[in-house]
CSV table of C-alpha atoms in Angstrom, one decimal:
chain,number,residue,atom,x,y,z
A,16,ASN,CA,21.9,14.5,-59.4
A,17,ALA,CA,20.4,12.8,-62.5
A,18,GLY,CA,23.5,10.6,-63.4
A,19,VAL,CA,23.2,9.4,-67.0
A,20,THR,CA,20.2,10.6,-68.9
A,21,GLN,CA,19.1,9.1,-72.3
A,22,THR,CA,16.5,10.4,-74.7
A,23,PRO,CA,14.2,9.2,-76.1
A,24,LYS,CA,13.1,6.3,-74.0
A,25,PHE,CA,11.1,4.7,-76.8
A,26,GLN,CA,11.2,5.2,-80.6
A,27,VAL,CA,9.7,3.4,-83.5
A,28,LEU,CA,11.3,3.9,-86.9
A,29,LYS,CA,10.7,2.7,-90.4
A,30,THR,CA,13.5,1.0,-92.3
A,31,GLY,CA,15.7,3.6,-93.9
A,32,GLN,CA,14.8,6.4,-91.5
A,33,SER,CA,17.5,8.1,-89.5
A,34,MET,CA,17.6,9.2,-85.8
A,35,THR,CA,19.9,10.2,-83.1
A,36,LEU,CA,19.9,8.9,-79.5
A,37,GLN,CA,21.1,11.5,-77.0
A,38,CYS,CA,23.0,10.9,-73.8
A,39,ALA,CA,24.2,13.3,-71.2
A,40,GLN,CA,25.9,12.8,-67.8
A,41,ASP,CA,26.3,15.3,-65.0
A,42,MET,CA,29.0,13.5,-63.1
A,43,ASN,CA,32.0,15.1,-64.9
A,44,HIS,CA,33.0,11.7,-66.2
A,45,ASN,CA,35.7,11.5,-68.9
A,46,SER,CA,34.7,8.3,-70.7
A,47,MET,CA,31.3,7.5,-72.3
A,48,TYR,CA,29.9,4.4,-74.0
A,49,TRP,CA,27.1,3.2,-76.1
A,50,TYR,CA,26.0,-0.4,-75.8
A,51,ARG,CA,23.1,-2.4,-77.3
A,52,GLN,CA,21.3,-5.2,-75.6
A,53,ASP,CA,19.3,-7.9,-77.4
A,54,PRO,CA,17.1,-10.6,-75.9
A,55,GLY,CA,19.1,-13.3,-74.2
A,56,MET,CA,22.4,-11.5,-74.9
A,57,GLY,CA,24.8,-9.5,-72.8
A,58,LEU,CA,25.6,-5.9,-73.6
A,59,ARG,CA,27.7,-5.3,-76.7
A,60,LEU,CA,29.8,-2.3,-77.1
A,61,ILE,CA,29.0,-0.1,-80.2
A,62,TYR,CA,31.3,2.9,-79.7
A,63,TYR,CA,33.1,4.6,-76.9
A,64,SER,CA,34.7,7.9,-76.2
A,65,ALA,CA,37.7,7.6,-73.8
A,66,SER,CA,37.8,11.4,-73.4
A,67,GLU,CA,36.3,14.5,-74.9
A,68,GLY,CA,37.4,14.8,-78.5
A,69,THR,CA,38.0,11.1,-79.1
A,70,THR,CA,35.8,8.2,-80.3
A,71,ASP,CA,36.6,4.6,-81.1
A,72,LYS,CA,34.7,1.6,-82.5
A,73,GLY,CA,33.6,-1.2,-80.2
A,74,GLU,CA,32.5,-4.7,-81.0
A,75,VAL,CA,29.4,-3.8,-83.2
A,76,PRO,CA,29.9,-0.4,-84.8
A,77,ASN,CA,28.5,-1.0,-88.3
A,78,GLY,CA,25.5,1.1,-89.1
A,79,TYR,CA,26.2,3.6,-86.4
A,80,ASN,CA,28.0,6.9,-85.9
A,81,VAL,CA,28.7,8.8,-82.7
A,82,SER,CA,29.6,12.4,-81.7
A,83,ARG,CA,31.2,13.4,-78.4
A,84,LEU,CA,29.7,16.9,-78.4
A,85,ASN,CA,31.4,18.0,-75.2
A,86,LYS,CA,32.4,16.4,-72.0
A,87,ARG,CA,28.8,15.9,-70.9
A,88,GLU,CA,27.2,14.6,-74.1
A,89,PHE,CA,27.7,11.6,-76.3
A,90,SER,CA,25.2,10.9,-79.1
A,91,LEU,CA,24.5,7.8,-81.2
A,92,ARG,CA,23.2,8.2,-84.8
A,93,LEU,CA,21.6,5.7,-87.0
A,94,GLU,CA,21.8,7.1,-90.6
A,95,SER,CA,19.6,4.4,-92.3
A,96,ALA,CA,17.8,2.2,-89.7
A,97,ALA,CA,17.5,-1.5,-90.3
A,98,PRO,CA,15.3,-4.1,-88.5
A,99,SER,CA,18.5,-5.7,-87.2
A,100,GLN,CA,19.0,-2.5,-85.2
A,101,THR,CA,15.9,-3.1,-83.2
A,102,SER,CA,17.3,-3.3,-79.6
A,103,VAL,CA,17.6,-1.6,-76.3
A,104,TYR,CA,20.4,1.0,-76.3
A,105,PHE,CA,22.3,1.9,-73.1
A,106,CYS,CA,24.6,4.8,-72.6
A,107,ALA,CA,27.2,4.6,-69.8
A,108,SER,CA,30.0,6.6,-68.3
A,109,THR,CA,33.0,6.2,-66.1
A,110,PRO,CA,35.1,8.8,-64.2
A,111,ARG,CA,38.2,8.1,-66.1
A,112,GLU,CA,39.5,5.8,-68.8
A,113,LEU,CA,38.4,2.2,-68.3
A,114,VAL,CA,41.5,0.5,-67.2
A,115,VAL,CA,41.7,-2.1,-64.5
A,116,SER,CA,41.6,0.3,-61.6
A,117,ALA,CA,38.7,2.3,-62.9
A,118,GLY,CA,35.8,0.4,-61.6
A,119,GLU,CA,32.3,0.5,-62.5
A,120,LEU,CA,30.2,1.9,-65.4
A,121,PHE,CA,27.2,4.1,-64.6
A,122,PHE,CA,24.4,3.3,-67.0
A,123,GLY,CA,21.4,5.2,-68.2
A,124,GLU,CA,17.9,3.8,-68.1
A,125,GLY,CA,18.0,2.7,-71.8
A,126,SER,CA,16.3,3.6,-75.1
A,127,ARG,CA,14.1,1.0,-76.7
A,128,LEU,CA,14.2,1.2,-80.5
A,129,THR,CA,12.0,-0.7,-82.9
A,130,VAL,CA,12.7,-0.6,-86.6
A,131,LEU,CA,9.9,-1.8,-88.8
B,20,GLY,CA,26.3,-20.0,-67.6
B,21,GLU,CA,25.8,-19.7,-71.3
B,22,SER,CA,22.4,-18.8,-72.8
B,23,VAL,CA,20.6,-21.0,-75.2
B,24,GLY,CA,19.0,-19.1,-78.1
B,25,LEU,CA,17.0,-16.2,-76.7
B,26,HIS,CA,16.4,-17.8,-73.3
B,27,LEU,CA,18.5,-16.7,-70.3
B,28,PRO,CA,19.6,-19.3,-67.7
B,29,THR,CA,17.2,-18.9,-64.8
B,30,LEU,CA,17.8,-19.6,-61.1
B,31,SER,CA,14.6,-19.8,-59.0
B,32,VAL,CA,15.0,-19.6,-55.2
B,33,GLN,CA,12.8,-19.1,-52.1
B,34,GLU,CA,13.1,-15.9,-50.1
B,35,GLY,CA,15.8,-16.5,-47.4
B,36,ASP,CA,17.8,-19.0,-49.4
B,37,ASN,CA,21.3,-18.4,-50.5
B,38,SER,CA,21.8,-17.9,-54.3
B,39,ILE,CA,24.8,-18.8,-56.4
B,40,ILE,CA,25.1,-17.4,-59.9
B,41,ASN,CA,27.9,-18.6,-62.1
B,42,CYS,CA,29.9,-17.2,-64.9
B,43,ALA,CA,32.6,-18.7,-67.1
B,44,TYR,CA,35.1,-16.5,-69.0
B,45,SER,CA,37.3,-17.4,-71.8
B,46,ASN,CA,40.1,-14.8,-71.9
B,47,SER,CA,43.0,-15.9,-69.8
B,48,ALA,CA,44.3,-12.3,-70.0
B,49,SER,CA,41.3,-11.0,-68.1
B,50,ASP,CA,42.3,-9.7,-64.7
B,51,TYR,CA,39.4,-7.6,-63.5
B,52,PHE,CA,35.8,-8.7,-63.1
B,53,ILE,CA,32.6,-7.0,-62.2
B,54,TRP,CA,29.1,-8.2,-61.4
B,55,TYR,CA,26.1,-6.1,-62.5
B,56,LYS,CA,22.4,-6.3,-61.6
B,57,GLN,CA,19.8,-5.3,-64.1
B,58,GLU,CA,16.2,-4.9,-62.9
B,59,SER,CA,13.4,-5.0,-65.5
B,60,GLY,CA,13.3,-1.8,-67.6
B,61,LYS,CA,16.4,-0.3,-66.0
B,62,GLY,CA,20.1,-0.1,-66.8
B,63,PRO,CA,22.6,-2.4,-65.2
B,64,GLN,CA,23.9,-1.4,-61.7
B,65,PHE,CA,27.3,-2.2,-60.2
B,66,ILE,CA,27.3,-4.8,-57.4
B,67,ILE,CA,30.8,-5.8,-56.7
B,68,ASP,CA,34.2,-6.2,-58.4
B,69,ILE,CA,37.3,-8.4,-57.9
B,70,ARG,CA,40.9,-8.3,-59.3
B,71,SER,CA,42.7,-11.3,-60.3
B,72,ASN,CA,45.1,-11.2,-57.4
B,73,MET,CA,42.2,-12.1,-55.2
B,74,ASP,CA,40.1,-15.3,-54.8
B,75,LYS,CA,37.3,-13.9,-52.8
B,76,ARG,CA,35.7,-10.5,-52.1
B,77,GLN,CA,32.8,-9.8,-49.8
B,78,GLY,CA,30.3,-7.0,-49.8
B,79,GLN,CA,27.0,-6.5,-48.1
B,80,ARG,CA,25.2,-9.8,-48.5
B,81,VAL,CA,27.2,-10.6,-51.6
B,82,THR,CA,30.4,-12.5,-52.1
B,83,VAL,CA,32.3,-12.9,-55.4
B,84,LEU,CA,34.6,-16.0,-55.9
B,85,LEU,CA,37.2,-16.2,-58.6
B,86,ASN,CA,38.8,-19.4,-59.8
B,87,LYS,CA,41.5,-18.4,-62.3
B,88,THR,CA,42.5,-22.0,-62.9
B,89,VAL,CA,39.2,-22.9,-64.5
B,90,LYS,CA,38.3,-19.3,-65.5
B,91,HIS,CA,35.2,-19.3,-63.4
B,92,LEU,CA,33.5,-16.5,-61.4
B,93,SER,CA,30.6,-16.8,-59.1
B,94,LEU,CA,28.3,-14.4,-57.2
B,95,GLN,CA,26.8,-15.5,-53.9
B,96,ILE,CA,23.9,-13.7,-52.5
B,97,ALA,CA,23.0,-14.4,-48.9
B,98,ALA,CA,19.5,-14.5,-47.5
B,99,THR,CA,18.0,-13.7,-50.9
B,100,GLN,CA,15.1,-11.3,-51.0
B,101,PRO,CA,12.4,-10.6,-53.6
B,102,GLY,CA,14.1,-7.3,-54.4
B,103,ASP,CA,17.1,-9.4,-55.6
B,104,SER,CA,15.0,-10.6,-58.5
B,105,ALA,CA,16.8,-9.4,-61.6
B,106,VAL,CA,19.2,-10.4,-64.4
B,107,TYR,CA,22.8,-10.6,-63.2
B,108,PHE,CA,25.8,-10.1,-65.6
B,109,CYS,CA,29.4,-10.7,-65.1
B,110,ALA,CA,31.9,-8.5,-67.0
B,111,GLU,CA,35.6,-8.9,-67.6
B,112,THR,CA,38.5,-6.7,-68.8
B,113,HIS,CA,42.2,-6.9,-69.0
B,114,ASN,CA,45.0,-4.6,-68.1
B,115,SER,CA,46.4,-3.7,-71.5
B,116,GLY,CA,46.3,0.1,-71.5
B,117,TYR,CA,42.8,1.4,-72.3
B,118,SER,CA,40.4,-1.5,-72.3
B,119,THR,CA,36.7,-2.0,-72.3
B,120,LEU,CA,34.4,-4.4,-70.5
B,121,THR,CA,33.1,-7.6,-72.1
B,122,PHE,CA,29.8,-8.7,-70.7
B,123,GLY,CA,28.4,-12.3,-70.3
B,124,LYS,CA,24.9,-13.1,-71.4
B,125,GLY,CA,23.4,-13.0,-68.0
B,126,THR,CA,21.4,-15.1,-65.6
B,127,MET,CA,17.9,-14.4,-64.4
B,128,LEU,CA,17.3,-14.7,-60.6
B,129,LEU,CA,13.7,-15.2,-59.5
B,130,VAL,CA,13.0,-15.0,-55.8
B,131,SER,CA,9.7,-16.3,-54.5
B,132,PRO,CA,8.3,-14.9,-51.3
């Protein structure tokens, strides 16, 4: 059981290039999330998908787009990368919508992105 | 605690000591709290959670205390081991329909053998 799988694990981009981070979960979870983590900071929510077919902005959505391709997969796209998007990106999922009773997030191992 | 610039607050303890990691939250509407552990190069992992109708909850070697009056949360780790070395985050959410977690900035725990 792989849990949450992210690809790629490492990526270096030049300013203005585009790329897509892929995330897949095999736990039949309904909700999926993309976070970014910067040095000395907590995780900040970029976008989330409460269920298949829906996506919503989080705290820091500017410069990103997402696609909930199916129940398993949730991708994050940078259309024109900027140095400010250098970060570690984490995908996460929960069994159901994240309300008080839902409990924990299951995280992937992270994707380290550097934009030069 | 709060981070200063890029530096995480750090707690250094000896193996076998008890550790206490603190977290302050600001949203008085928050009523569900979770502690996560993040080891170097990995994603965060769930440790323990607590709802606002409780003051204390215990797990295996860990205890979470919640003081709603001063909006403070703590994680106590008993008999700390080198494998406990990691960054610890608190996260909060509130019961208003669909809601998402807000994470604190984290505290690094360093355990010396």
